[in-house]
mmCIF file of C-alpha atoms in Angstrom:
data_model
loop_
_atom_site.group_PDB
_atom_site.id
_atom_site.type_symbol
_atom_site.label_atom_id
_atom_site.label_comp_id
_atom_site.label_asym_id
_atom_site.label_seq_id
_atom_site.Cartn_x
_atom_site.Cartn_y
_atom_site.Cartn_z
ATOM 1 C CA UNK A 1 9.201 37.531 -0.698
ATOM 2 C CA UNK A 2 7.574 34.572 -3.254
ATOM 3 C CA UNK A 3 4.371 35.389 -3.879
ATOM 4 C CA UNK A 4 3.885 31.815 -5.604
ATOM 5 C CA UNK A 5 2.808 29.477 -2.823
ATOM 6 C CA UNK A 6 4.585 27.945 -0.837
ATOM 7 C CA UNK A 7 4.588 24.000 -0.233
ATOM 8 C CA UNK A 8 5.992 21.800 2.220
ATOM 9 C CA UNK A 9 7.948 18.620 1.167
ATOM 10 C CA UNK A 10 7.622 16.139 3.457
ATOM 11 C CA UNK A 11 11.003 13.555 2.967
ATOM 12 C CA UNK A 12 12.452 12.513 -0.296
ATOM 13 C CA UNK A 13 10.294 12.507 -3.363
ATOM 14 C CA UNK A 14 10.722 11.560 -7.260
ATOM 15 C CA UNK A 15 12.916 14.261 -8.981
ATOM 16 C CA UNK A 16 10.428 15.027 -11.387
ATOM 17 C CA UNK A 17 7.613 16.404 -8.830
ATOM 18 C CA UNK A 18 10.271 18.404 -7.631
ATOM 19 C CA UNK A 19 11.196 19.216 -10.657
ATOM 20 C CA UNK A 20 8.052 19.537 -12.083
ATOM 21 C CA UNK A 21 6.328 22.029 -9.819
ATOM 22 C CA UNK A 22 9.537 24.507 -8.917
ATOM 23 C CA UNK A 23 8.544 26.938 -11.099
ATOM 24 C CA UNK A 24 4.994 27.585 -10.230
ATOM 25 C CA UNK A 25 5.585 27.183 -6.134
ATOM 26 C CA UNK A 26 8.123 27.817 -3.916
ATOM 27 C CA UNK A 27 8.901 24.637 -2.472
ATOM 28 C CA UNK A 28 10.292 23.797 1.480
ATOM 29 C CA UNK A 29 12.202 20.690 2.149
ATOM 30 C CA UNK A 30 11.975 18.484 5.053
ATOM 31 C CA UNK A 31 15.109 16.773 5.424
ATOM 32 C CA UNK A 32 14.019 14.819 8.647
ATOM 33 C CA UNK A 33 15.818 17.373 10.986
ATOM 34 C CA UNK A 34 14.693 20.636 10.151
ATOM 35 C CA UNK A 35 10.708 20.847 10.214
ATOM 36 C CA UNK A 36 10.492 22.545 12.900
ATOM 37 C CA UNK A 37 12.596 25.429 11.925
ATOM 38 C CA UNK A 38 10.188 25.580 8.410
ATOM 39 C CA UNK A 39 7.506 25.908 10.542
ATOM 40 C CA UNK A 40 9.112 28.894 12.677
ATOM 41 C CA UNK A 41 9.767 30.865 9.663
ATOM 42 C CA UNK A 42 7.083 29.854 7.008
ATOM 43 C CA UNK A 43 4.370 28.283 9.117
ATOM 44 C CA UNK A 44 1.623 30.979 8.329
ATOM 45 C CA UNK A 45 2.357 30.663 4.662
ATOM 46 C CA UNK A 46 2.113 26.983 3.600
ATOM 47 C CA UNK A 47 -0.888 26.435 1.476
ATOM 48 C CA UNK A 48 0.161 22.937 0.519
ATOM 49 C CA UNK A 49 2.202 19.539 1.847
ATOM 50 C CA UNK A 50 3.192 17.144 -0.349
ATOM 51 C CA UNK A 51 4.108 13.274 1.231
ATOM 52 C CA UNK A 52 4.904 10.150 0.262
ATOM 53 C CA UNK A 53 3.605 8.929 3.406
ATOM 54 C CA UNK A 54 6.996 8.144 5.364
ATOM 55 C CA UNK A 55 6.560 10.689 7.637
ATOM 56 C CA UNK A 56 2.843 11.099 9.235
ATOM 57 C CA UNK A 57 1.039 14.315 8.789
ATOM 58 C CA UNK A 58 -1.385 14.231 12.051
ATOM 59 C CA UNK A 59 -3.388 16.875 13.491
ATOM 60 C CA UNK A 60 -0.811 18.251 15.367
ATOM 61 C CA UNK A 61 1.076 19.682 12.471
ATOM 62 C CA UNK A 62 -2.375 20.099 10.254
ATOM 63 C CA UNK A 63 -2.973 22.480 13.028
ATOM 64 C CA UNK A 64 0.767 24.358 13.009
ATOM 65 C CA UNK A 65 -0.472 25.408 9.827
ATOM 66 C CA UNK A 66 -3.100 28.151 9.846
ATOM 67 C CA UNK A 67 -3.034 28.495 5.589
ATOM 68 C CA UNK A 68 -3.062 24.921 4.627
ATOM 69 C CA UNK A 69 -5.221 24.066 2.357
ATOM 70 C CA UNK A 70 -4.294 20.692 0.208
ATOM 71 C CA UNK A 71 -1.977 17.718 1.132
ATOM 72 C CA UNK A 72 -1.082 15.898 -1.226
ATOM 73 C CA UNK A 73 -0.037 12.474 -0.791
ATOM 74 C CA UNK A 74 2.353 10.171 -3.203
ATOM 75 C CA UNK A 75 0.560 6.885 -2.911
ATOM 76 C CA UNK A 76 -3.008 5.336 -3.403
ATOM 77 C CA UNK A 77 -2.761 4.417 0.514
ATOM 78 C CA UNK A 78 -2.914 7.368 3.399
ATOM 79 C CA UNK A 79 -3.250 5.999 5.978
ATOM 80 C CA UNK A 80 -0.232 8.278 7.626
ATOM 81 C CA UNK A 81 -2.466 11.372 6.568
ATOM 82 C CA UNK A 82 -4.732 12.427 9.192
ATOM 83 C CA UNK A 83 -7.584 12.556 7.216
ATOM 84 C CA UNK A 84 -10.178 13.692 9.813
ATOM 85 C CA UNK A 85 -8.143 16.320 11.370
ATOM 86 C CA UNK A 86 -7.784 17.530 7.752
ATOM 87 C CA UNK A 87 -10.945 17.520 7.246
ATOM 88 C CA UNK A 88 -11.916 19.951 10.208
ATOM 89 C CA UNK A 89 -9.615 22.586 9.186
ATOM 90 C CA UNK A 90 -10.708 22.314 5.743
ATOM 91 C CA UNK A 91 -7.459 21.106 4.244
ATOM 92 C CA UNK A 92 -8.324 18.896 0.862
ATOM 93 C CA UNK A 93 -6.576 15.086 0.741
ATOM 94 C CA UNK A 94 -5.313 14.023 -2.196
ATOM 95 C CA UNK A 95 -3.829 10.499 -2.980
ATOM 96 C CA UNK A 96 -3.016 8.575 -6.511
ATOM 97 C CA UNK A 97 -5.792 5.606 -6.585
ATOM 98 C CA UNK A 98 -6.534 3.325 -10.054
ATOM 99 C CA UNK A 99 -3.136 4.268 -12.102
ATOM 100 C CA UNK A 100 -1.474 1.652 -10.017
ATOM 101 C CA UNK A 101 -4.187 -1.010 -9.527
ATOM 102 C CA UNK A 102 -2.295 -3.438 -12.963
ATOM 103 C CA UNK A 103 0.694 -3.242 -11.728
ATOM 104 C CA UNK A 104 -0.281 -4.041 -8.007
ATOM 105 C CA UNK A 105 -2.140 -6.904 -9.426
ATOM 106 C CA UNK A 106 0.111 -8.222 -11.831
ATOM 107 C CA UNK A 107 2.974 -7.770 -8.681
ATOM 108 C CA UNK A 108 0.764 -9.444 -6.633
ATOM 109 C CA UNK A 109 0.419 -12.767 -8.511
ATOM 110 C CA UNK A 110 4.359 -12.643 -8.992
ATOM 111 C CA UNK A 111 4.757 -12.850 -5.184
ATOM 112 C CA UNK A 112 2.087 -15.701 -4.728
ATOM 113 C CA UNK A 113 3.692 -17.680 -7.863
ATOM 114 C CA UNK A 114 7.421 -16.789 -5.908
ATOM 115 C CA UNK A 115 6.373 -18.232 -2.609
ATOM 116 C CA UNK A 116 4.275 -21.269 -3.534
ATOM 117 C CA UNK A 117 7.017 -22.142 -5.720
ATOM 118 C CA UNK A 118 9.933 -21.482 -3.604
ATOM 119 C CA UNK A 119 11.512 -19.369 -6.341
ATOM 120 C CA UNK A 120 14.135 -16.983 -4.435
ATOM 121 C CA UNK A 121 15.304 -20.502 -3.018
ATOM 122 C CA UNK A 122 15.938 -22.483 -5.797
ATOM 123 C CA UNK A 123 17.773 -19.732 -7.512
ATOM 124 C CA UNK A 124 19.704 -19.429 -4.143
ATOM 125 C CA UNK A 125 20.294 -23.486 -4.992
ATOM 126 C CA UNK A 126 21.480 -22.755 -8.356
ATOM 127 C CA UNK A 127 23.374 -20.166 -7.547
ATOM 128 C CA UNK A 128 25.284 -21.929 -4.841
ATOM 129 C CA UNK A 129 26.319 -24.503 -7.663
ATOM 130 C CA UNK A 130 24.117 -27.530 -5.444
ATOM 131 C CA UNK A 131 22.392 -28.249 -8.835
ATOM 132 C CA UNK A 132 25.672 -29.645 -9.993
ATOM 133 C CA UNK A 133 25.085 -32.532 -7.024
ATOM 134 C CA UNK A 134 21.705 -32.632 -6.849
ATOM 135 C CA UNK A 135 18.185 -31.868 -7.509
ATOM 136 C CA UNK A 136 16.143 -28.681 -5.988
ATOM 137 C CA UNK A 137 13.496 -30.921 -3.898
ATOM 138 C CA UNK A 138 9.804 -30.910 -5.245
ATOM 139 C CA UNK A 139 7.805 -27.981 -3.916
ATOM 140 C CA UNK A 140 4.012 -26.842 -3.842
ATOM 141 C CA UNK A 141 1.667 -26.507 -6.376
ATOM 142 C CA UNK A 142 -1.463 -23.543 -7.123
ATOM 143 C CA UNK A 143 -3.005 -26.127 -8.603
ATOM 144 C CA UNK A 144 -6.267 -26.804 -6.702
ATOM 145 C CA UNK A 145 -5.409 -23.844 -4.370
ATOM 146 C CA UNK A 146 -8.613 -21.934 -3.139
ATOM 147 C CA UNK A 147 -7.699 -18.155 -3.191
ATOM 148 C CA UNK A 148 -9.479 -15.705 -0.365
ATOM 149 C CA UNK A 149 -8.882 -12.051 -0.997
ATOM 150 C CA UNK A 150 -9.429 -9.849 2.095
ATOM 151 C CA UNK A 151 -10.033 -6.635 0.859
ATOM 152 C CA UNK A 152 -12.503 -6.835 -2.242
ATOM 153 C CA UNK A 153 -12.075 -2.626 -3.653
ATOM 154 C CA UNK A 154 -10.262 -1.442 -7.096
ATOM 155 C CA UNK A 155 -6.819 -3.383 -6.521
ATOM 156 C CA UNK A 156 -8.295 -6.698 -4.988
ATOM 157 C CA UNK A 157 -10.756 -6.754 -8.095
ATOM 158 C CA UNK A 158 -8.169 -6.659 -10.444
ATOM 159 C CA UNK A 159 -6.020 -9.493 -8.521
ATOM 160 C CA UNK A 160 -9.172 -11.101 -8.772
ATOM 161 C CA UNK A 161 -9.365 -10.846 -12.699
ATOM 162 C CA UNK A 162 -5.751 -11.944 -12.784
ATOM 163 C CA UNK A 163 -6.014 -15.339 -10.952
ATOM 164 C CA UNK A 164 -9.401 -15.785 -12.681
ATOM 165 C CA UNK A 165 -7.199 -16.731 -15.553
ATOM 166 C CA UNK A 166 -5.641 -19.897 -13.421
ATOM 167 C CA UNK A 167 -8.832 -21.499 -12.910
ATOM 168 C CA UNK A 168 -8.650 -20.973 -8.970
ATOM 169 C CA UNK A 169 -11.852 -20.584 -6.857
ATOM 170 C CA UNK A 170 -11.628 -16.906 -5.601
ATOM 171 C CA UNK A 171 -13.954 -15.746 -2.623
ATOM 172 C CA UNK A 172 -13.551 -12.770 -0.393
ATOM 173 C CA UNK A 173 -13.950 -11.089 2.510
ATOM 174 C CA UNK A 174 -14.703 -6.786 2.683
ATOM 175 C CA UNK A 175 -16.693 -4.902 4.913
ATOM 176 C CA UNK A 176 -20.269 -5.108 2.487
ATOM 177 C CA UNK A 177 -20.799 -7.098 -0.261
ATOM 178 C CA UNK A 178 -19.832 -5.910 -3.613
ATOM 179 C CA UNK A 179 -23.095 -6.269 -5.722
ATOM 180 C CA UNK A 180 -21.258 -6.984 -8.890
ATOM 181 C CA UNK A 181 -19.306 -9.239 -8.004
ATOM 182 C CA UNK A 182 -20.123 -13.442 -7.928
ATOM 183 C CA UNK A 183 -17.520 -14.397 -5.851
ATOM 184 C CA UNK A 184 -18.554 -15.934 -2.241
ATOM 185 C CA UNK A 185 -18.311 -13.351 0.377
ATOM 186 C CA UNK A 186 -17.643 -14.078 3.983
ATOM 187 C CA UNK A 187 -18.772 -11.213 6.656
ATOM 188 C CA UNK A 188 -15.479 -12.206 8.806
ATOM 189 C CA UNK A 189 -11.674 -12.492 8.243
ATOM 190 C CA UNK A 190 -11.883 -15.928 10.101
ATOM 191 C CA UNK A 191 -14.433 -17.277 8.177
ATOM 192 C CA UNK A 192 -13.081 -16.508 4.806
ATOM 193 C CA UNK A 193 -9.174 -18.447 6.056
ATOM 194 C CA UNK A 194 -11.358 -21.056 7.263
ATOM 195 C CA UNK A 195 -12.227 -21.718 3.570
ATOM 196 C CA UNK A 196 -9.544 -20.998 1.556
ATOM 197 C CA UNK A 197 -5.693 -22.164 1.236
ATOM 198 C CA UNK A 198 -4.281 -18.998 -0.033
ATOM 199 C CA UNK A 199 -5.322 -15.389 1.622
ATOM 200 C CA UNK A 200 -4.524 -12.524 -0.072
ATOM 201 C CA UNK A 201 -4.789 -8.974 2.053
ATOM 202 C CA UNK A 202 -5.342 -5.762 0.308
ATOM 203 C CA UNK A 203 -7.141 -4.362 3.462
ATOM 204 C CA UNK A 204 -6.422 -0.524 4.240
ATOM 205 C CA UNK A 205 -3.950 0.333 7.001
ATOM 206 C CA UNK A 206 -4.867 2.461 10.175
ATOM 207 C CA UNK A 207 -6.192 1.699 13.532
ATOM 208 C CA UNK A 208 -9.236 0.137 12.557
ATOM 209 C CA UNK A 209 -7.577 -3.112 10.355
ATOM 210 C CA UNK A 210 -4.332 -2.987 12.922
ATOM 211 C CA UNK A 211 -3.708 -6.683 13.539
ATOM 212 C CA UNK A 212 -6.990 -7.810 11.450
ATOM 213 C CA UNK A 213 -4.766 -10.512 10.411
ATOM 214 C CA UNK A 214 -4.114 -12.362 14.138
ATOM 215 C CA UNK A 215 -3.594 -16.072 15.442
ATOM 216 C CA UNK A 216 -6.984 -16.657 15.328
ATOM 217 C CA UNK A 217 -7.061 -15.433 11.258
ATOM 218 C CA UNK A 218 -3.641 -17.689 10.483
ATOM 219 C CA UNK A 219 -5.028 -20.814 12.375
ATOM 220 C CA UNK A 220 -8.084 -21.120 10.441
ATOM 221 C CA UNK A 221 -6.232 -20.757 7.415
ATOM 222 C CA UNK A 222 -4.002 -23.561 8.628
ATOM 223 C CA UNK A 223 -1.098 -25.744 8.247
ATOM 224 C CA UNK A 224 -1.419 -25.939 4.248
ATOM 225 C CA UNK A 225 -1.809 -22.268 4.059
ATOM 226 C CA UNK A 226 -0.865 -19.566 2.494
ATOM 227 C CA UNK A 227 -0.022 -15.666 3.447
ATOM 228 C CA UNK A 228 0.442 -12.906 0.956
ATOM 229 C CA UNK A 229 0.093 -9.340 2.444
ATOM 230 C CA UNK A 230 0.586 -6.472 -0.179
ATOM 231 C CA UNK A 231 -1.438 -3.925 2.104
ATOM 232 C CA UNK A 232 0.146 -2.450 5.005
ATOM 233 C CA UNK A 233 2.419 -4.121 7.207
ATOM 234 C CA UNK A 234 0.067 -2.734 10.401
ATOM 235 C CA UNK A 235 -2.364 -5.650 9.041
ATOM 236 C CA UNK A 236 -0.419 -8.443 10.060
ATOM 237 C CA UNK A 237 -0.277 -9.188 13.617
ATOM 238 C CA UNK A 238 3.924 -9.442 13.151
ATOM 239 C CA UNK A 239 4.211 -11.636 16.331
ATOM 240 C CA UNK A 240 1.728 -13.730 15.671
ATOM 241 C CA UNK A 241 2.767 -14.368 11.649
ATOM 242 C CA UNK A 242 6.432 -15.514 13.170
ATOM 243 C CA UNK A 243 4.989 -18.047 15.526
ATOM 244 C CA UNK A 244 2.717 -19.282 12.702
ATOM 245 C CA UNK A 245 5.893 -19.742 10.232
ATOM 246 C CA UNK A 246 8.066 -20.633 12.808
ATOM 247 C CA UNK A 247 5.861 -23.334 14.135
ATOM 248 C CA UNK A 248 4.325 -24.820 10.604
ATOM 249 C CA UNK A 249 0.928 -23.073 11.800
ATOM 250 C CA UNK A 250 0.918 -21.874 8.060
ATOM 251 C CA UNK A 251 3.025 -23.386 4.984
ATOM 252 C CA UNK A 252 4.072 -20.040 3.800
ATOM 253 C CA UNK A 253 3.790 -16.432 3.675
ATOM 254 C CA UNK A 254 5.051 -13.496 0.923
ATOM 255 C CA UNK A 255 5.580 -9.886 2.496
ATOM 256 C CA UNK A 256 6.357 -6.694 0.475
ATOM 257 C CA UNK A 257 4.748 -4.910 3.888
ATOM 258 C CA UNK A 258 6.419 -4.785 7.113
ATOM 259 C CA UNK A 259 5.231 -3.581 10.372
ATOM 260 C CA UNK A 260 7.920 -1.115 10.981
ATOM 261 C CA UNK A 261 9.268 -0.269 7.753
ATOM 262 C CA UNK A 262 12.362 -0.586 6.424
ATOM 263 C CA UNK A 263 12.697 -2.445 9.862
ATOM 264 C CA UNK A 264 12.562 -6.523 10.051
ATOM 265 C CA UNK A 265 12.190 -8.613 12.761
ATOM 266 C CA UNK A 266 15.224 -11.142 13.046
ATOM 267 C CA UNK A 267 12.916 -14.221 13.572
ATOM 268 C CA UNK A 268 11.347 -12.990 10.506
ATOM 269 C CA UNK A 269 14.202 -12.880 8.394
ATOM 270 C CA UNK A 270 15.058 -16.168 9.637
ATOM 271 C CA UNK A 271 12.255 -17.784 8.607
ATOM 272 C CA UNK A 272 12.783 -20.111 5.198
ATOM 273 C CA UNK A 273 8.833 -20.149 4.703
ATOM 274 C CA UNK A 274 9.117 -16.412 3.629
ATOM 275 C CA UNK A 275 9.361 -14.651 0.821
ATOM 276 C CA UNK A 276 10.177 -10.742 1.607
ATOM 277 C CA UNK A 277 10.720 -7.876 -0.584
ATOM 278 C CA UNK A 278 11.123 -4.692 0.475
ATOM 279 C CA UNK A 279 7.705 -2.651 -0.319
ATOM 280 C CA UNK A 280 8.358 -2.756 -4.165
ATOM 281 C CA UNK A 281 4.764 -3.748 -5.221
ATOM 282 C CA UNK A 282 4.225 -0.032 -7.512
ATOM 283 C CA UNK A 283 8.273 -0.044 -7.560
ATOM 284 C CA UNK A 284 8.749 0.716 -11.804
ATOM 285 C CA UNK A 285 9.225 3.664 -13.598
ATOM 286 C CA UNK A 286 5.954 2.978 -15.591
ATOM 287 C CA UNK A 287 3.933 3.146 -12.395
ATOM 288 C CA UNK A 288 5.460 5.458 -10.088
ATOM 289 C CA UNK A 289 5.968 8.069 -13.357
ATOM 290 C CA UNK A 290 1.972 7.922 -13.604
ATOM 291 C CA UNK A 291 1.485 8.041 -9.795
ATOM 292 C CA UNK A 292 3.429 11.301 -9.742
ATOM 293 C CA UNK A 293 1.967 12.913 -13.128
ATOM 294 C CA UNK A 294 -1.286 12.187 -10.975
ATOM 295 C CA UNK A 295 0.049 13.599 -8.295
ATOM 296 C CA UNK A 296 1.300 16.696 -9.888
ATOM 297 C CA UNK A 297 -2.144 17.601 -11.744
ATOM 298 C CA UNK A 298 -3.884 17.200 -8.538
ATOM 299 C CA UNK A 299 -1.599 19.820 -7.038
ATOM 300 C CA UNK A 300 -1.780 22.435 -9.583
ATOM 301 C CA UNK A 301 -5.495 21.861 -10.258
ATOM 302 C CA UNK A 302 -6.260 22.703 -6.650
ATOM 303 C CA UNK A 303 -4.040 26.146 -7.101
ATOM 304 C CA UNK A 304 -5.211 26.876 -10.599
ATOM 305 C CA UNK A 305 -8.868 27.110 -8.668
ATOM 306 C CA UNK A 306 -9.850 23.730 -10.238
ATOM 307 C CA UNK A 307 -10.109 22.110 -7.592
ATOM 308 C CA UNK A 308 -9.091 18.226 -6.612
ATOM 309 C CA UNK A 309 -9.056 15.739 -8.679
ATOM 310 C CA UNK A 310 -8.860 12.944 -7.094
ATOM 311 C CA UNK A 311 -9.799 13.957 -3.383
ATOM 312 C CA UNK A 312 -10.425 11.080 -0.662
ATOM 313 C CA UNK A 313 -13.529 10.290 0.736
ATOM 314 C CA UNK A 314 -13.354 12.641 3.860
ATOM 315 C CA UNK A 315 -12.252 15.848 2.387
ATOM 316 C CA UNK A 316 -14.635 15.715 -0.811
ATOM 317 C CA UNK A 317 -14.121 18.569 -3.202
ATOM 318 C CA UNK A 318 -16.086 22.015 -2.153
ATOM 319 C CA UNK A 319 -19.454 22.051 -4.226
ATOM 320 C CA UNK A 320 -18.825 18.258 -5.224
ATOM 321 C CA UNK A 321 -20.533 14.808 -4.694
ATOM 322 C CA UNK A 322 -18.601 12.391 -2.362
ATOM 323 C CA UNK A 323 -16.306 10.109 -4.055
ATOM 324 C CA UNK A 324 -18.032 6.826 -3.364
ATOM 325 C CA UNK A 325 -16.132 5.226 -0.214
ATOM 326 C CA UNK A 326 -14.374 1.771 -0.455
ATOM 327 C CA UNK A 327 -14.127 0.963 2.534
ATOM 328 C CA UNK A 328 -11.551 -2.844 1.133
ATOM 329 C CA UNK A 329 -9.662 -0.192 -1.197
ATOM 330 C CA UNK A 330 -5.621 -1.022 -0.872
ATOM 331 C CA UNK A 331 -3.353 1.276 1.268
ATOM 332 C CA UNK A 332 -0.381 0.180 -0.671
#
């Protein structure tokens, strides 16, 4: 028998954690049809799961593990982690927060550029060879745009800083106030659409946000409006977005975030207002390489008796302070 400890790989990771981590632990692969069997045999003797989110670690399977003690997820967002449940058997949460805030934020602007711009279309147009008869009609303009970002914590800030440059008002909406921030802050989702023409959501995923974005939201923000969701798909009442597009409630929406991933709806695909990628908003090598060095150090710190280092907010670090919560960070 191993006596390096044993962890649990939830679904398909980046080669190099694998890699990266073999010869300190003995590592258990979930293929999707054999977790069950792990658990038979090694149950008592996982210390550690690490996820990239796909597959949800709740407190049923926290509790089918009697020596867990750290998961550790790929990904700032966790919102498939049970956090709580975690937290009352003492397991430690990891995630990968700030090494993928730039490249969320420079992604971000890309999308909003791509859909008030109609940019996957006209390249469709060129493509096609219609340039040769005509002209790709006139589109929409940021210019004068008012931008609303729901979800003011570490990535909305730095979208913030990166449509600053484009002379845009910028307001937002997030559970408090952030004190260093002069933007306008509106207490409710509805009342920041209401006065703005492009909203931006980098609101956390989970039951408590689930369909923050609703008829209601997409009516205020009305028929000049404009949709980007870079959050979780869970955000976005999915129903609701379709009828808006469908029915020129809203001029346009970008999606890298689906509802149920890598699932999407027919009407949704149909819809020529949209502009959907397929949850690629960390998707480089620079980004993910950094998300899973992070990743990797938080894993061996915890079994080199280090402890965390970067642990979320409800499974703080034995002997530390609380992270400080933020409570509009991204779940992306």
């Amino acid at each position: 028998m191993s006596d390096r400890p044993k962890l649990l790989f939830l679904g398909s990771l980046m080669p190099v954690i694998e890699n990266s981590l073999e010869a300190g632990f003995e590592i258990l692969r979930d293929d999707g049809t054999n977790l069950d069997a792990l658990i038979e045999r090694h149950g008592a003797e996982i210390r550690g799961i690490v996820t990239r989110g796909r597959r949800p670690t709740d407190a049923a399977l926290i509790a089918r593990l009697p020596a867990l003690e750290l998961i550790a997820n790929f990904g700032v967002g966790y919102d498939t982690v049970d956090a709580v449940a975690a937290a009352k058997h003492g397991v430690i949460v990891t995630n990968t927060p700030d090494v993928l805030n730039d490249e969320m934020g420079d992604f971000t602007v890309g999308l909003l550029l791509a859909t008030i711009r109609t940019l996957p279309a006209a390249e469709r147009f060129l493509r096609a060879g219609k340039w040769l008869h005509d002209a790709f009609p006139l589109g929409n303009s940021l210019r004068g745009r008012r931008i609303g970002i729901a979800g003011m914590g570490r990535i909305g800030q730095v979208i913030a800083r990166r449509l600053s440059g484009f002379d845009l008002s910028i307001s937002y909406h997030s559970r408090n106030k952030v004190s260093h921030l002069d933007y306008p802050h509106f207490p409710s989702l509805v009342e920041l659409a209401a006065n703005v023409d492009v909203l931006i959501v980098v609101l956390p995923g989970g039951p408590a946000t689930r369909h923050a974005v609703n008829a209601e939201v997409l009516a205020a923000l009305g028929p000049d409006g404009v949709l980007i969701n870079v959050a979780r798909g869970t955000v976005v009442d999915e129903a609701a977005l379709i009828d808006a597009l469908g029915s020129r409630k809203i001029l346009a929406a970008g999606l890298d975030v689906f509802e149920d991933e890598p699932r999407v709806p027919a009407a949704l695909l149909a819809c020529d207002n949209a502009v959907l990628v397929p949850h690629v908003g960390t998707a480089t090598h620079h980004t993910r390489g950094l998300m899973a060095d992070l990743l990797i150090r938080n894993v061996r710190a915890w079994f080199g008796g280090e402890g965390p280092i970067t642990p979320v907010a409800e499974t703080p670090a034995p002997g530390r302070r609380a992270p400080q919560t933020d409570s509009s960070i991204s779940k992306q």
